PDB file of C-alpha atoms in Angstrom:
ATOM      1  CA  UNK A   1     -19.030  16.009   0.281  1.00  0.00           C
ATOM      2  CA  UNK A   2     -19.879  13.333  -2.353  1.00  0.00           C
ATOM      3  CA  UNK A   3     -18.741   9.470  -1.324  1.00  0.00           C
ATOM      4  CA  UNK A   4     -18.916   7.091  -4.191  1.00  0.00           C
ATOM      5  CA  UNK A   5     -18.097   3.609  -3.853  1.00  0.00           C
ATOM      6  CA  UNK A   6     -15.516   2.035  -6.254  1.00  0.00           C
ATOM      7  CA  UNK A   7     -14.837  -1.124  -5.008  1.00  0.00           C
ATOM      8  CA  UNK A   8     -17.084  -2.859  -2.597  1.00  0.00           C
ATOM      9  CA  UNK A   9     -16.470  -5.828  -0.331  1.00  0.00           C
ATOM     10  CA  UNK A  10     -16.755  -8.796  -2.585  1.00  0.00           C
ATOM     11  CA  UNK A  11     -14.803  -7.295  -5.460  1.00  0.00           C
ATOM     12  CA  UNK A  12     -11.980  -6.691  -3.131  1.00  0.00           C
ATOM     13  CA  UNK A  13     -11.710  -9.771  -2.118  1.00  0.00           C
ATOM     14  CA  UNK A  14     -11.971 -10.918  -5.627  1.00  0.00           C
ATOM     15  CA  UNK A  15      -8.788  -8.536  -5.968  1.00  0.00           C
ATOM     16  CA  UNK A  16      -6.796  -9.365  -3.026  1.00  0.00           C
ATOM     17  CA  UNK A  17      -7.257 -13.143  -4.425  1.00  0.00           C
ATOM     18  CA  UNK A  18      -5.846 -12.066  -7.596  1.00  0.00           C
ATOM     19  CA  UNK A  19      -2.443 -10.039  -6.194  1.00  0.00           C
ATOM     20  CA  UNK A  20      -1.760 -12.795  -3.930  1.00  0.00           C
ATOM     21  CA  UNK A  21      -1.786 -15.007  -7.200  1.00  0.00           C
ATOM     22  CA  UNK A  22       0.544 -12.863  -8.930  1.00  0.00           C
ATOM     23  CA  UNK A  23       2.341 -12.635  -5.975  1.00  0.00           C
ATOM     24  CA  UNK A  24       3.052 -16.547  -6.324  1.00  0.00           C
ATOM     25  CA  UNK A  25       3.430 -17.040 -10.057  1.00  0.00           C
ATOM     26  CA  UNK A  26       6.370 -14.081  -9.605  1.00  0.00           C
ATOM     27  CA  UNK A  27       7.873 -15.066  -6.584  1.00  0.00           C
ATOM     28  CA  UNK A  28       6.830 -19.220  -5.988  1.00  0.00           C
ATOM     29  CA  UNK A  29       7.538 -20.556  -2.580  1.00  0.00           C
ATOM     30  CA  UNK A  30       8.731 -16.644  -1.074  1.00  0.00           C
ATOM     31  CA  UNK A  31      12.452 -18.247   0.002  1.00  0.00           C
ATOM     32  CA  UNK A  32      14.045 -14.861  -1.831  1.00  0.00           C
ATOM     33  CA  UNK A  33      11.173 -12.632  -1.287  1.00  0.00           C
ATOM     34  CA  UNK A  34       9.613 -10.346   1.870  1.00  0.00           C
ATOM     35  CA  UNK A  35       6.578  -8.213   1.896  1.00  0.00           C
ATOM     36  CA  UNK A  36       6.651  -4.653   3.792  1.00  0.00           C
ATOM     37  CA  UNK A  37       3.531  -2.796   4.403  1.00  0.00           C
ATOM     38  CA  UNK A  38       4.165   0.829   4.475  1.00  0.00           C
ATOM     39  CA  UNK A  39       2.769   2.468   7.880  1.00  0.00           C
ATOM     40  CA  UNK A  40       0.069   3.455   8.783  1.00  0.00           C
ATOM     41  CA  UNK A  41      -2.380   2.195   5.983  1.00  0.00           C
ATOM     42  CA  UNK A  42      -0.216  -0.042   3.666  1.00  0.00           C
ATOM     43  CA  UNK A  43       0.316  -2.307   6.669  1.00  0.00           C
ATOM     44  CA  UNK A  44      -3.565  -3.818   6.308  1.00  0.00           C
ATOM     45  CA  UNK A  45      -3.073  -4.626   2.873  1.00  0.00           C
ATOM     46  CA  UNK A  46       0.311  -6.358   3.846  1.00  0.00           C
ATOM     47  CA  UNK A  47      -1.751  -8.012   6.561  1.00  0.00           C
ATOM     48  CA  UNK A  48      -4.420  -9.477   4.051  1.00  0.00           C
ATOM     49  CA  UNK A  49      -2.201 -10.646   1.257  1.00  0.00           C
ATOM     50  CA  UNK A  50      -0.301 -12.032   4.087  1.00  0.00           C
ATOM     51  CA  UNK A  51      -3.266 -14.022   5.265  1.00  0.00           C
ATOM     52  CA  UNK A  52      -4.488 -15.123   1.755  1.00  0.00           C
ATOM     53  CA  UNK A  53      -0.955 -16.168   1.185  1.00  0.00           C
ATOM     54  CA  UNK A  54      -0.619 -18.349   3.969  1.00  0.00           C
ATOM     55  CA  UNK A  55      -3.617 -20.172   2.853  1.00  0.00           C
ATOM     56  CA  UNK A  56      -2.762 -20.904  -0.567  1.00  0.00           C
ATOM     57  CA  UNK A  57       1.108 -21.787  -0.309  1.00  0.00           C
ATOM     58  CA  UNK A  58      -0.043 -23.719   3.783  1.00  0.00           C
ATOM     59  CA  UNK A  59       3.322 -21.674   5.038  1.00  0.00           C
ATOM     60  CA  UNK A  60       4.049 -18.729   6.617  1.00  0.00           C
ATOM     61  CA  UNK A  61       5.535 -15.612   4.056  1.00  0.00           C
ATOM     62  CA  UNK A  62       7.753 -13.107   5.745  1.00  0.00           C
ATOM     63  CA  UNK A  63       5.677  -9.786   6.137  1.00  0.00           C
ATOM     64  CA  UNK A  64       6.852  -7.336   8.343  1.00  0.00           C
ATOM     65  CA  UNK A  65       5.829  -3.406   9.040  1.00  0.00           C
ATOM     66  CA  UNK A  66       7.772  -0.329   7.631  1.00  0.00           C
ATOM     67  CA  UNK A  67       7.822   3.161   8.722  1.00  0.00           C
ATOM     68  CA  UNK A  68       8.484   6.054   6.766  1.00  0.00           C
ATOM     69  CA  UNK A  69       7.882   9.295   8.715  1.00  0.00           C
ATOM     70  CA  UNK A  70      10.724  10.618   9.207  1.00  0.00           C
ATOM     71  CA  UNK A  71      11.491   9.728   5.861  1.00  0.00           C
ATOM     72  CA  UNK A  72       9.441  11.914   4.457  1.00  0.00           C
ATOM     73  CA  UNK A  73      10.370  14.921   2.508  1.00  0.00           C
ATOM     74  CA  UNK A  74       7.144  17.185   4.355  1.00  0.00           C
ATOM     75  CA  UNK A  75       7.823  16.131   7.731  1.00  0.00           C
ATOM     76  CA  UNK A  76       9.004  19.227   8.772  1.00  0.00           C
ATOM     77  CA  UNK A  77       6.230  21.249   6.694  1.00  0.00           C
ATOM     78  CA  UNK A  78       3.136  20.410   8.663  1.00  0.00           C
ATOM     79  CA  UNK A  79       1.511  22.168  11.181  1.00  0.00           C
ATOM     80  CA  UNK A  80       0.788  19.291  13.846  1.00  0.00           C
ATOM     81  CA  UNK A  81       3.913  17.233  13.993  1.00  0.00           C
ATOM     82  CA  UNK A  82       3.812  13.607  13.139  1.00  0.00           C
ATOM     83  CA  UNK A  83       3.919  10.720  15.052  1.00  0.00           C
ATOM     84  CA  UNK A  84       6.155   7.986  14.108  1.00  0.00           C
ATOM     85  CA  UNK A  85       4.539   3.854  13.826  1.00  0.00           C
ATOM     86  CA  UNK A  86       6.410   0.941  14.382  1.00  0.00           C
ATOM     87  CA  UNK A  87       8.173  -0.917  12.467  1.00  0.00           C
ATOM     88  CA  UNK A  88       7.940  -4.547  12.394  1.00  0.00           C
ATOM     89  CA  UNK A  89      10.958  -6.184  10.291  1.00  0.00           C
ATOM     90  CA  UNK A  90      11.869  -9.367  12.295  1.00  0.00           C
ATOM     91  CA  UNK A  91      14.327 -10.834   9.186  1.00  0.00           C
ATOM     92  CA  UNK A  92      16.717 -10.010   6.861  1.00  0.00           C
ATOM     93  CA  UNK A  93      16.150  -7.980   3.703  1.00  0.00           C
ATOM     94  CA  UNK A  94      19.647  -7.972   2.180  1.00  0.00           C
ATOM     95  CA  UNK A  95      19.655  -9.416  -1.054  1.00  0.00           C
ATOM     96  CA  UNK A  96      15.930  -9.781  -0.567  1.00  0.00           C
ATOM     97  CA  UNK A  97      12.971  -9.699  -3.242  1.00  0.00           C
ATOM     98  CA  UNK A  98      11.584  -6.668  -1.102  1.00  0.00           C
ATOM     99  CA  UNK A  99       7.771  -6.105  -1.827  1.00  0.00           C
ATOM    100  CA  UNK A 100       6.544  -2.916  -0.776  1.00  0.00           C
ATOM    101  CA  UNK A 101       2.769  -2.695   0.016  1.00  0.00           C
ATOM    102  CA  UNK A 102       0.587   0.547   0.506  1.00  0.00           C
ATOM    103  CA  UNK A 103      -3.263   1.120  -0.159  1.00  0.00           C
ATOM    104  CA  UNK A 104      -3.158   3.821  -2.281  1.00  0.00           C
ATOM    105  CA  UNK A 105      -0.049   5.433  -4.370  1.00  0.00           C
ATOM    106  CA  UNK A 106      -0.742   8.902  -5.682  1.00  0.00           C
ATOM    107  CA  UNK A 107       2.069  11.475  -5.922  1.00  0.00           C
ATOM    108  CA  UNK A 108       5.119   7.911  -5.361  1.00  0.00           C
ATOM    109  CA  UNK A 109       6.011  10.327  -2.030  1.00  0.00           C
ATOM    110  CA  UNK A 110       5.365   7.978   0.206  1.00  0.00           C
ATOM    111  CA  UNK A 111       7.194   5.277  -1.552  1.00  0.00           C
ATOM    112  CA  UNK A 112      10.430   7.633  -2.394  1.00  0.00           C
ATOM    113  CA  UNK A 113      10.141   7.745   1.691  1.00  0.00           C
ATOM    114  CA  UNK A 114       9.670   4.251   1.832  1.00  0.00           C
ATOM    115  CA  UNK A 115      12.671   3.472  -0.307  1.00  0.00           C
ATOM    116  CA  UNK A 116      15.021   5.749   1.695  1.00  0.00           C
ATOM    117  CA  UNK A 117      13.709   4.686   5.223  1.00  0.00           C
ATOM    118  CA  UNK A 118      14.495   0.423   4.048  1.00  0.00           C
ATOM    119  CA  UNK A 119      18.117   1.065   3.133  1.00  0.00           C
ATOM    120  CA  UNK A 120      18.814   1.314   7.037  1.00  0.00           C
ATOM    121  CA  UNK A 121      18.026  -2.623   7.422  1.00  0.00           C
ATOM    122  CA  UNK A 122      20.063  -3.688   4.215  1.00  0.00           C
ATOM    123  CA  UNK A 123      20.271  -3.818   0.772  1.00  0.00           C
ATOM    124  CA  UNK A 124      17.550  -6.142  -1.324  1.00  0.00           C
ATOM    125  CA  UNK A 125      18.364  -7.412  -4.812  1.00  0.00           C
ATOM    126  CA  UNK A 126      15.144  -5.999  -5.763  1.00  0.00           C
ATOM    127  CA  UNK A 127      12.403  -3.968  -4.915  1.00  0.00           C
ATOM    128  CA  UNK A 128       8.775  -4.229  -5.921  1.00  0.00           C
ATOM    129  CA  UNK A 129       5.509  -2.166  -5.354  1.00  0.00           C
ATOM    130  CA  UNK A 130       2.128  -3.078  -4.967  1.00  0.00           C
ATOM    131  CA  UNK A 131      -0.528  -1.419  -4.277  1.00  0.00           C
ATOM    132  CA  UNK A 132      -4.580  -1.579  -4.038  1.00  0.00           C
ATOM    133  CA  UNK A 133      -5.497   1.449  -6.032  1.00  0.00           C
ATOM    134  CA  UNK A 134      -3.396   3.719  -8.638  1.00  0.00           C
ATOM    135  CA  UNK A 135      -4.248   7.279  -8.970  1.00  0.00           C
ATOM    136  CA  UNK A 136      -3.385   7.426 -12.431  1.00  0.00           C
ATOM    137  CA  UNK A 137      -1.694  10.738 -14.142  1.00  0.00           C
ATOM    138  CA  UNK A 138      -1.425  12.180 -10.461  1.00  0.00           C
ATOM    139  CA  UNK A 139       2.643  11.563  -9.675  1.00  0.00           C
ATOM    140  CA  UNK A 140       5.107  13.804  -8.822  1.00  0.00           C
ATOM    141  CA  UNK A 141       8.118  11.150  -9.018  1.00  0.00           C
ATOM    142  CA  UNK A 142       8.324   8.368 -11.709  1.00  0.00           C
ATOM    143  CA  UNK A 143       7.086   5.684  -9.748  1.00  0.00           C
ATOM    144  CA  UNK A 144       5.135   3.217 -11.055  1.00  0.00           C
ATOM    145  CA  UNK A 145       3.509  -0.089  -9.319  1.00  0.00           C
ATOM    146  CA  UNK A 146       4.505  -3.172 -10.356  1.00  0.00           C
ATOM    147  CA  UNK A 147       1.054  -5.112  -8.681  1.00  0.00           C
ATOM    148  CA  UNK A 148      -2.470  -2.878  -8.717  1.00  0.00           C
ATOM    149  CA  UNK A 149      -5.655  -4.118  -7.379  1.00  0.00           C
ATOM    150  CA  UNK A 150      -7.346  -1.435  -9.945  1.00  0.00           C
ATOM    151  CA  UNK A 151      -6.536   1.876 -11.572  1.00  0.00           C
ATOM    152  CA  UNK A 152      -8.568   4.673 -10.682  1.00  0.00           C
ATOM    153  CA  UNK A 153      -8.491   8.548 -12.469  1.00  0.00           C
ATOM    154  CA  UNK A 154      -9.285  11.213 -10.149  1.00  0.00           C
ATOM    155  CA  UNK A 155      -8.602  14.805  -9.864  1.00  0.00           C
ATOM    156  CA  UNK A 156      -6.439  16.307  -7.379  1.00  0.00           C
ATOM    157  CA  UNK A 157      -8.966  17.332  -5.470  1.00  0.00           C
ATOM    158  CA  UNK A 158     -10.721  14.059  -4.739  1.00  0.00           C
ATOM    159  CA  UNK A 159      -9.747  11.749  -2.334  1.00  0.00           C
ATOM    160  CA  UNK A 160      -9.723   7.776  -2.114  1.00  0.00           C
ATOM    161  CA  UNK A 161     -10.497   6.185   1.145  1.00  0.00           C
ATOM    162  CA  UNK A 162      -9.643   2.477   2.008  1.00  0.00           C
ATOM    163  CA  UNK A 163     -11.929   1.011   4.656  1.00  0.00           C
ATOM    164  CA  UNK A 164     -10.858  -2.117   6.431  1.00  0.00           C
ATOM    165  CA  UNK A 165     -13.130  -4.645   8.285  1.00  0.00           C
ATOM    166  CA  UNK A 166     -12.909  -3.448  12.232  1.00  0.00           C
ATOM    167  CA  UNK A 167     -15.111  -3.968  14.814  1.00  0.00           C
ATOM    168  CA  UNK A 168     -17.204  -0.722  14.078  1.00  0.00           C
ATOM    169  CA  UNK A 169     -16.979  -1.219  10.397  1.00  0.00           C
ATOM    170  CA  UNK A 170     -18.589  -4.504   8.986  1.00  0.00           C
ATOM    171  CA  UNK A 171     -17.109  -4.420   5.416  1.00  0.00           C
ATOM    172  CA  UNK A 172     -14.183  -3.725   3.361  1.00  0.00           C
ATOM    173  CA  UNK A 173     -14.844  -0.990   1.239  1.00  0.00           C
ATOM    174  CA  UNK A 174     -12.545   1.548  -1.328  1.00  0.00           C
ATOM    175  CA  UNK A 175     -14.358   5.190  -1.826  1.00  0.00           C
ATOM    176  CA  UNK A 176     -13.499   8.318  -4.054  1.00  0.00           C
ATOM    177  CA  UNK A 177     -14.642  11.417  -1.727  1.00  0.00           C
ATOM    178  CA  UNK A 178     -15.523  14.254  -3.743  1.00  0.00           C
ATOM    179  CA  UNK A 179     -15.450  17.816  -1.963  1.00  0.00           C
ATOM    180  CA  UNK A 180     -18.477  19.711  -2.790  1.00  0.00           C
ATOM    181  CA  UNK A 181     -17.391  23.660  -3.913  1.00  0.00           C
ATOM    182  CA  UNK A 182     -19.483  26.349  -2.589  1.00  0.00           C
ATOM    183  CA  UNK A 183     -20.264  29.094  -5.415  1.00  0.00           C
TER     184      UNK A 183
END
C-alpha cells in the first residue's frame, strides 16, 4: 500500500481559511444560512469552518450534525450492519440556506442520503455542498459541490484519507492510498 500526501497541514489550513471566506462573501452575517456536517467524517470539517467562522464574523454560526445511515441506499447490502451517529440539529432549517459539509464526495451517495435524511427536519430554501476534496470524474449521481477545498483525480481503486488533529495524531493531513496489486 502506497500513501502519498496531497495536502499537508499548513495548506489545509490555508484552505479551510479560504472556504470559510467564501462562506461569508456568499452568505454575510449567516441570519438565513446553517451548516450540517454529514456523519461520521463531514462533521470535523463542519467543526473547523465552524471555528474559523466564529473568529472572523466574532459570532456564533449555526452548525449542527447530520446523519445519514439509514438513508443510505446500501444499508441493507453490507455484511456488518451499520451503526447509526447522532445527529445534532438544535434550530430550524425551514426556509434555511442549508450548507451541507462532508470531507470527501466521490460517487454524490452520501449526499443523495444526506438530502433525503434533512427533509425530516423541514424544508430549506436552498441547499449547498461543500466539501474538502472532489474526486473528480468518479460520480454515480449528478452532484456537484458548490465549495471545494481542492480537486483531486484518482482511480477507483485509490482511496483518500482525511486525518484530523487528535490526541494521537499531531497534524491535519489529506492522503491518496494506493493499493499495491500482486502479479
Amino acid at each position: 500500500m502506497q500513501k502519498r500526501l496531497i495536502v499537508s497541514d499548513q495548506l489545509l489550513d490555508i484552505m479551510l481559511q479560504r472556504l470559510a471566506h467564501q462562506l461569508i462573501e456568499n452568505h454575510v452575517d449567516f441570519s438565513e444560512s446553517v451548516i450540517l456536517g454529514l456523519q461520521p467524517r463531514g462533521i470535523y470539517l463542519a467543526e473547523r469552518l465552524e471555528q474559523k467562522l466564529n473568529a472572523i464574523l466574532g459570532f456564533p454560526v449555526r452548525t449542527g450534525a447530520l446523519d445519514i445511515t439509514f438513508h443510505r441506499d446500501d444499508f441493507r447490502r453490507r455484511e456488518n450492519p451499520l451503526t447509526a451517529n447522532a445527529t445534532r440539529i438544535n434550530f430550524h432549517i425551514e426556509n434555511q440556506n442549508v450548507i451541507l459539509v462532508d470531507d470527501v464526495l466521490y460517487t454524490g451517495r452520501s449526499v443523495r442520503a444526506a438530502l433525503d435524511a434533512m427533509i425530516a427536519y423541514g424544508r430549506p430554501a436552498k441547499v449547498e455542498l461543500l466539501v474538502l476534496i472532489d474526486r473528480r470524474y468518479t460520480r454515480h449521481l449528478p452532484i456537484e459541490a458548490m465549495y471545494v477545498g481542492k480537486y483531486v483525480n484518482s482511480l477507483p481503486s485509490e482511496k483518500v484519507l482525511v486525518e484530523w488533529k487528535a490526541p494521537d495524531n499531531p497534524e491535519d493531513n489529506v492522503w491518496l492510498i494506493t493499493k499495491n496489486e500482486e502479479l
